GROMACS .gro file of C-alpha atoms in nm:
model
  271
    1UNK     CA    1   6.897   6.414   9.132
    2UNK     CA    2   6.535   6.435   9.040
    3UNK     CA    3   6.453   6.659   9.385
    4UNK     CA    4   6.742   6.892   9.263
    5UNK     CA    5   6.563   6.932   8.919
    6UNK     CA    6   6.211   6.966   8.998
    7UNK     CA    7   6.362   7.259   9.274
    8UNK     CA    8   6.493   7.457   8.972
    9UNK     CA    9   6.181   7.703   8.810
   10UNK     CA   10   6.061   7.624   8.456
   11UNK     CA   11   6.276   7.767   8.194
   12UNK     CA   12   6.602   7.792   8.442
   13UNK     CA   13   6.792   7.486   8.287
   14UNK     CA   14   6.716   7.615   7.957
   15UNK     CA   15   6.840   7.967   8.041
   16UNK     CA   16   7.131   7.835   8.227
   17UNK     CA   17   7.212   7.655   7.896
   18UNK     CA   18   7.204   7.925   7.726
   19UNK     CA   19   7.418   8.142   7.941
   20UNK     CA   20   7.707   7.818   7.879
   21UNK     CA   21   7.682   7.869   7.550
   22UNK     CA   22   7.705   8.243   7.571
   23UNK     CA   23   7.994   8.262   7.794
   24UNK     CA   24   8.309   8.327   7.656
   25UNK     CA   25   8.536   8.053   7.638
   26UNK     CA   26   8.851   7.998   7.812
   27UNK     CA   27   9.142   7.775   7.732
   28UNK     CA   28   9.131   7.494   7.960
   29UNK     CA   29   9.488   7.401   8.132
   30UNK     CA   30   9.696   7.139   7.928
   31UNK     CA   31   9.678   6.780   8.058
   32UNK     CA   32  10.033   6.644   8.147
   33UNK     CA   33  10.031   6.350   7.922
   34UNK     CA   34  10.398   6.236   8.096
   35UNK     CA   35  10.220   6.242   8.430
   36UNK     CA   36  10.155   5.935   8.635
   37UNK     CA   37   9.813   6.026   8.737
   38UNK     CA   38   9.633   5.894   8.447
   39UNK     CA   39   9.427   6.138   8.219
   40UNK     CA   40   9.081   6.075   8.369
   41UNK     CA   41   9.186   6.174   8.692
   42UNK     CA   42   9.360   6.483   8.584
   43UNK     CA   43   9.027   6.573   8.388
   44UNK     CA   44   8.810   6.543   8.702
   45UNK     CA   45   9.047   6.721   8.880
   46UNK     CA   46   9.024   7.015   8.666
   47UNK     CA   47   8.634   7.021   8.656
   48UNK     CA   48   8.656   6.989   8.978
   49UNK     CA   49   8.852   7.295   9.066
   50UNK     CA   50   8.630   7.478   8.833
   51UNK     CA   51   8.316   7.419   9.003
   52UNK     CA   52   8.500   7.499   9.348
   53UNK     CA   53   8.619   7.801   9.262
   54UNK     CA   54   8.261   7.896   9.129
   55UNK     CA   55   8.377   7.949   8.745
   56UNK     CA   56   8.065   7.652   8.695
   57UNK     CA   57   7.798   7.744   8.944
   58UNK     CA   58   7.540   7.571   9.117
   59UNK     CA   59   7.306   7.484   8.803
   60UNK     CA   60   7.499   7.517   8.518
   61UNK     CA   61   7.508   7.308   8.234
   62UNK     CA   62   7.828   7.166   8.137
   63UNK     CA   63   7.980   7.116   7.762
   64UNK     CA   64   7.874   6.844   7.614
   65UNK     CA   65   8.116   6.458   7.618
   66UNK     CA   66   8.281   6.570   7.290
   67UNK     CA   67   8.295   6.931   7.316
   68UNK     CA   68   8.477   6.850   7.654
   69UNK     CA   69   8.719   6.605   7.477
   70UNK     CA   70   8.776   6.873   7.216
   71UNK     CA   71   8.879   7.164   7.486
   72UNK     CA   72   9.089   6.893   7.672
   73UNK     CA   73   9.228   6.710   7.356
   74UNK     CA   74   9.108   6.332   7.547
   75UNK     CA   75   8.861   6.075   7.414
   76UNK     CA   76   8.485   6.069   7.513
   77UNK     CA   77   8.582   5.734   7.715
   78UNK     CA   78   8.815   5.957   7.898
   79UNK     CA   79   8.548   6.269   7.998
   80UNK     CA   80   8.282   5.987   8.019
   81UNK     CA   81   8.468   5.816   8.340
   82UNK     CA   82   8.565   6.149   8.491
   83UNK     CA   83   8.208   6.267   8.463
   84UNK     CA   84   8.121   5.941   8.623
   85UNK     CA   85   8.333   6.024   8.947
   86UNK     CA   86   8.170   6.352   8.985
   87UNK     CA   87   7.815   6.222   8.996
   88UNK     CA   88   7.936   5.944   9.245
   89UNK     CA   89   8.064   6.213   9.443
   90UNK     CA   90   7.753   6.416   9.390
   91UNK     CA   91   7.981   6.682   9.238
   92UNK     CA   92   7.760   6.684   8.910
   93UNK     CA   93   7.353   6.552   8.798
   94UNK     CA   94   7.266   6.386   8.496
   95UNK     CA   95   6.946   6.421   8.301
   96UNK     CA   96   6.896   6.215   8.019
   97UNK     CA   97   6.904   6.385   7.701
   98UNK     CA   98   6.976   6.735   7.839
   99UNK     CA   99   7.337   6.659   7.977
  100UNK     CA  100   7.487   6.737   8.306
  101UNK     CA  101   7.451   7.027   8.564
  102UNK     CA  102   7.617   7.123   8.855
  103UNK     CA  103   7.525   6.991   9.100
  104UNK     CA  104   7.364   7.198   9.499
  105UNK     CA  105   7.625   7.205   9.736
  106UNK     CA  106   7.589   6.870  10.035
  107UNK     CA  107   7.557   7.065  10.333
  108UNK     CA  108   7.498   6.724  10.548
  109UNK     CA  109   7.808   6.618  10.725
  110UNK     CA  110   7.871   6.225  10.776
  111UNK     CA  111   8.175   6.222  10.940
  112UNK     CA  112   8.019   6.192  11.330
  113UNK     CA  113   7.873   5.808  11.208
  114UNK     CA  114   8.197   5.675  10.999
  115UNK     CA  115   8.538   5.656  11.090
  116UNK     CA  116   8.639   5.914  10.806
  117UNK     CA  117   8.810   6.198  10.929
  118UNK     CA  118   8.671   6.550  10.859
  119UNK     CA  119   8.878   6.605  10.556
  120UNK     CA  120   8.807   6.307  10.400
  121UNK     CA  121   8.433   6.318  10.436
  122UNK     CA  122   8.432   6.633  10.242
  123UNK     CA  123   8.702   6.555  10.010
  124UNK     CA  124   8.456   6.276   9.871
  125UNK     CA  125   8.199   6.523   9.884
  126UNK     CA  126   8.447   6.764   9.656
  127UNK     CA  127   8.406   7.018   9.938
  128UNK     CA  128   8.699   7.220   9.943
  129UNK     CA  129   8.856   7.217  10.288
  130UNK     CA  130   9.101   7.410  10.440
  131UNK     CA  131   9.338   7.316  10.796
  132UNK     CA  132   9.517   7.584  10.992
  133UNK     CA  133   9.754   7.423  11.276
  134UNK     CA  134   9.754   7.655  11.590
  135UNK     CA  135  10.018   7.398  11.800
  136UNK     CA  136  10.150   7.136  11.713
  137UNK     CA  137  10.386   6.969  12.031
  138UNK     CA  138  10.489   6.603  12.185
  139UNK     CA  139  10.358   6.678  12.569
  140UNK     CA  140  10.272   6.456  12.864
  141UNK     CA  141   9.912   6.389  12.870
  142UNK     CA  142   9.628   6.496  13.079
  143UNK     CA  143   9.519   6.285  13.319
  144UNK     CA  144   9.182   6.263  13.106
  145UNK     CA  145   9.364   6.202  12.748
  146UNK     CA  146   9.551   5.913  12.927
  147UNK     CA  147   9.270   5.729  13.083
  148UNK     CA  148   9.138   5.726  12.715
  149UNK     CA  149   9.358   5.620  12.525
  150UNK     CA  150   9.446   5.360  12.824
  151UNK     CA  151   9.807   5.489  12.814
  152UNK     CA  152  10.108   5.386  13.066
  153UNK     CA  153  10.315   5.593  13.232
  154UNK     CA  154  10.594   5.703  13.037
  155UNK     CA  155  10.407   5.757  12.714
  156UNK     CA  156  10.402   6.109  12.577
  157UNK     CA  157  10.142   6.199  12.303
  158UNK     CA  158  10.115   6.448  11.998
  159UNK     CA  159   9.918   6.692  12.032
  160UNK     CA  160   9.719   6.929  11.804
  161UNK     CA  161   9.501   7.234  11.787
  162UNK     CA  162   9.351   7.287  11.424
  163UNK     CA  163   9.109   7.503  11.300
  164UNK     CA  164   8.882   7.384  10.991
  165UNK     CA  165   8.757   7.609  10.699
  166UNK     CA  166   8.481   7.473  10.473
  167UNK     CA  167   8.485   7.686  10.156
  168UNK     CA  168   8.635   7.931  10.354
  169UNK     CA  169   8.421   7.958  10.675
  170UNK     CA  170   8.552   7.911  11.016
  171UNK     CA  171   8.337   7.576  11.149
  172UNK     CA  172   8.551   7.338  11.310
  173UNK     CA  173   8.780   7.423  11.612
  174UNK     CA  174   8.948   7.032  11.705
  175UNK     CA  175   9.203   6.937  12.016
  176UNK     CA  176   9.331   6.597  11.934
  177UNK     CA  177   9.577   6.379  12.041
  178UNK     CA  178   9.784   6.042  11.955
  179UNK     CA  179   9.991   5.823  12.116
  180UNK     CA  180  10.332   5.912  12.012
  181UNK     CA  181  10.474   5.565  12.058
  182UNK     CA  182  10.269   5.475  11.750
  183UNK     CA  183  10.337   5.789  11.558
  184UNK     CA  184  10.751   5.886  11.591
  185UNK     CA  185  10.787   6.189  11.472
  186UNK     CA  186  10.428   6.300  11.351
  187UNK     CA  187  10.492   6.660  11.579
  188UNK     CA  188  10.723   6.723  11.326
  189UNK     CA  189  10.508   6.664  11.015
  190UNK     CA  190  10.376   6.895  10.808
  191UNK     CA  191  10.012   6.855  10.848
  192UNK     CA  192   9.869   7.227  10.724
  193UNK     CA  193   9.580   7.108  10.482
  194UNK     CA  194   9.656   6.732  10.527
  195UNK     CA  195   9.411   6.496  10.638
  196UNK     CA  196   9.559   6.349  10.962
  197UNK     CA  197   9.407   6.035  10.921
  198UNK     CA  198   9.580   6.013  10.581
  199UNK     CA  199   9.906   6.077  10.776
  200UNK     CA  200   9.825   5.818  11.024
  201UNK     CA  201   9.736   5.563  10.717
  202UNK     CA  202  10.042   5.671  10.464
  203UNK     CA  203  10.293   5.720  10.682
  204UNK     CA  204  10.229   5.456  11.039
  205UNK     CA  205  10.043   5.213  10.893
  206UNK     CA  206   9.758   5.310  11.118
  207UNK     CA  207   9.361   5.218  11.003
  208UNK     CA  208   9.087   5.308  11.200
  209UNK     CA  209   8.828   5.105  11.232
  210UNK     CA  210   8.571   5.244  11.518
  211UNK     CA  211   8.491   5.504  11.677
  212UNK     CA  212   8.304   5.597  12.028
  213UNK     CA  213   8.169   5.968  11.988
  214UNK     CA  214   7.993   6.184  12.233
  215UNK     CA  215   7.791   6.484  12.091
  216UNK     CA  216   7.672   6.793  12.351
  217UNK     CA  217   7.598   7.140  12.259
  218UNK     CA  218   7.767   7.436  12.449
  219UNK     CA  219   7.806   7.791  12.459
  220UNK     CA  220   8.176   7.903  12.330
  221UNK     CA  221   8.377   8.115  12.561
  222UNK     CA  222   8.557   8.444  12.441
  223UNK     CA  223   8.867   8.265  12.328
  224UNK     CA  224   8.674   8.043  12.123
  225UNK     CA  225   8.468   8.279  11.995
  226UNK     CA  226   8.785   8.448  11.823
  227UNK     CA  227   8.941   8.190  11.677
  228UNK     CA  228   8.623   8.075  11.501
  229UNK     CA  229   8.490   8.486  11.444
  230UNK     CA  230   8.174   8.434  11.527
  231UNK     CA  231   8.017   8.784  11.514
  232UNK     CA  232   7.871   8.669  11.876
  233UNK     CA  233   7.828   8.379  12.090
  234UNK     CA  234   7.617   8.102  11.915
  235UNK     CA  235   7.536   7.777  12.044
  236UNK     CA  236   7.807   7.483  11.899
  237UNK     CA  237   7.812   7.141  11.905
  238UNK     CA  238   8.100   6.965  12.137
  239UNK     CA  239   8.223   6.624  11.978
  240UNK     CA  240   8.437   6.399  12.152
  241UNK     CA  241   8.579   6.114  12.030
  242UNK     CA  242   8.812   5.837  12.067
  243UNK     CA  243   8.883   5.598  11.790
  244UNK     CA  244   9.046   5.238  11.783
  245UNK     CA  245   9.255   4.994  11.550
  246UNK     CA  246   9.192   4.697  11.433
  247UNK     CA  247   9.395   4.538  11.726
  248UNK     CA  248   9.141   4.789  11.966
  249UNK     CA  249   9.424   5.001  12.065
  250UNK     CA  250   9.304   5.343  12.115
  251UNK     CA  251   9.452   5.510  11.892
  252UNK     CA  252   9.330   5.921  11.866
  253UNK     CA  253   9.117   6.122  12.105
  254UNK     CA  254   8.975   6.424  12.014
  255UNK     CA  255   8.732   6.700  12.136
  256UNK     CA  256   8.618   6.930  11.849
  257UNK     CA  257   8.391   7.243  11.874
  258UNK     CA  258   8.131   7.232  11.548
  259UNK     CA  259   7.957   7.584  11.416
  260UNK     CA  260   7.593   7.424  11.289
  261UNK     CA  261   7.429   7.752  11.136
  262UNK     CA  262   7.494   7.663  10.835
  263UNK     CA  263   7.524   7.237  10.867
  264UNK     CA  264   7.388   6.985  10.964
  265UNK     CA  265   7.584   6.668  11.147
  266UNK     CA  266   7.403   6.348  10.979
  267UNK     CA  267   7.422   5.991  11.163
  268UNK     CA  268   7.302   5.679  11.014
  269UNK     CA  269   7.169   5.400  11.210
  270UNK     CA  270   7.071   5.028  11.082
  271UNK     CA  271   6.967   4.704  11.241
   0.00000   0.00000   0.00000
């Protein structure tokens, strides 16, 4: 928080302040009070789209607890828990006794060292992402898929080719592929925007809980180089994968091609 303020130049928070107050107001959307999803979450939600979309920039200050619970008709205990979730999600800063700011967009990416899937990892980042399927079959597997997932003869897998958009650039171009004994069906779901790993939680029952991942960097061919529109070939970083349950069942492999102009991958190591 502190690196993100001492970046900004003296007089910026001030003038960004100023520019909140100054900008015209816009009714906020009604909360749906008969919902399920409780009122908090609905609030963050709707924050959260606004600093997505870019209505509250990088910077910006944001209306204070009770002028917030004014627009939105909710208690301050209400905004004070959604604001909460937005600073644990690095979404939004707090400095004491100026109020919160919007927060520099996490260009790090974690999900090479967890067993999050893409989508997930910058979900919790509030990073809007976006999932195009190019196929989407049940197929025998290569000879290489099943020697990874240690498959017998007979099994067939799902298979899918997906092309990731982070706040709408092309970066991620990902193969992957499941055993379809353990997923029935899942070449028939509807997984356009939908973290796959949520499927494979939600609707099998399936948890990962490691991952083996090798990381190379290669030069795309022409193909590739469509599909992601990359103005020319660049150099990308190859990630292959192959994840296990909890019973250390392979249960995914995957090969992904990662644009890194504009990202970095991040890997954690401890003792």
């Amino acid at each position: 928080m502190s690196d993100t303020f001492n970046s900004l130049e003296p007089g910026t928070l001030d003038r960004l302040a100023d520019d909140t107050v100054n900008r015209p107001k816009e009714t906020p959307p009604a909360l749906d009070r008969s919902s399920e999803s409780p009122l908090w979450a609905q609030f963050r939600d709707a924050l959260r789209m606004r600093i997505l979309q870019g209505e509250l920039p990088v910077g910006a200050k944001l209306p204070s607890e009770a002028e917030l619970g004014e627009q939105y008709g909710i208690s301050r205990i209400v905004v004070r828990e959604a604001l909460a979730d937005l600073v644990r999600n690095n979404l939004i800063y707090k400095i004491k006794g100026r109020g919160a700011f919007v927060s520099a967009r996490e260009r790090d990416e974690d999900f090479v060292s967890t067993v999050l899937g893409f989508s997930d990892e910058m979900e919790r980042k509030g990073i809007s992402v976006r999932t195009q399927i190019l196929s989407q079959e049940l197929r025998d597997p290569t000879e290489q898929e099943a020697g990874s997932l240690g498959l017998t003869p007979g099994i067939q897998v799902v298979a899918l080719k997906r092309l990731r958009s982070v706040d709408g650039e092309l970066r991620l171009l990902v193969e992957t592929v499941v055993p379809a004994d353990l997923a029935p069906g899942l070449h028939r779901t509807r997984l356009e925007d939908r973290s796959l790993y949520d499927v494979l939680r939600r609707q099998y029952g399936l948890r990962l809980v490691r991952a083996e991942r090798w990381i190379d960097a290669v030069l795309p061919d022409d193909q590739t180089c469509r599909l992601l529109a990359l103005p020319g070939p660049e150099p990308l970083l190859r990630i292959e994968s192959i994840a296990y349950g909890a019973n250390g069942r392979p249960l995914e492999h995957y090969r992904a091609l990662h644009r890194c102009k504009t990202s970095r991958l991040h890997v954690q190591t401890t003792t």
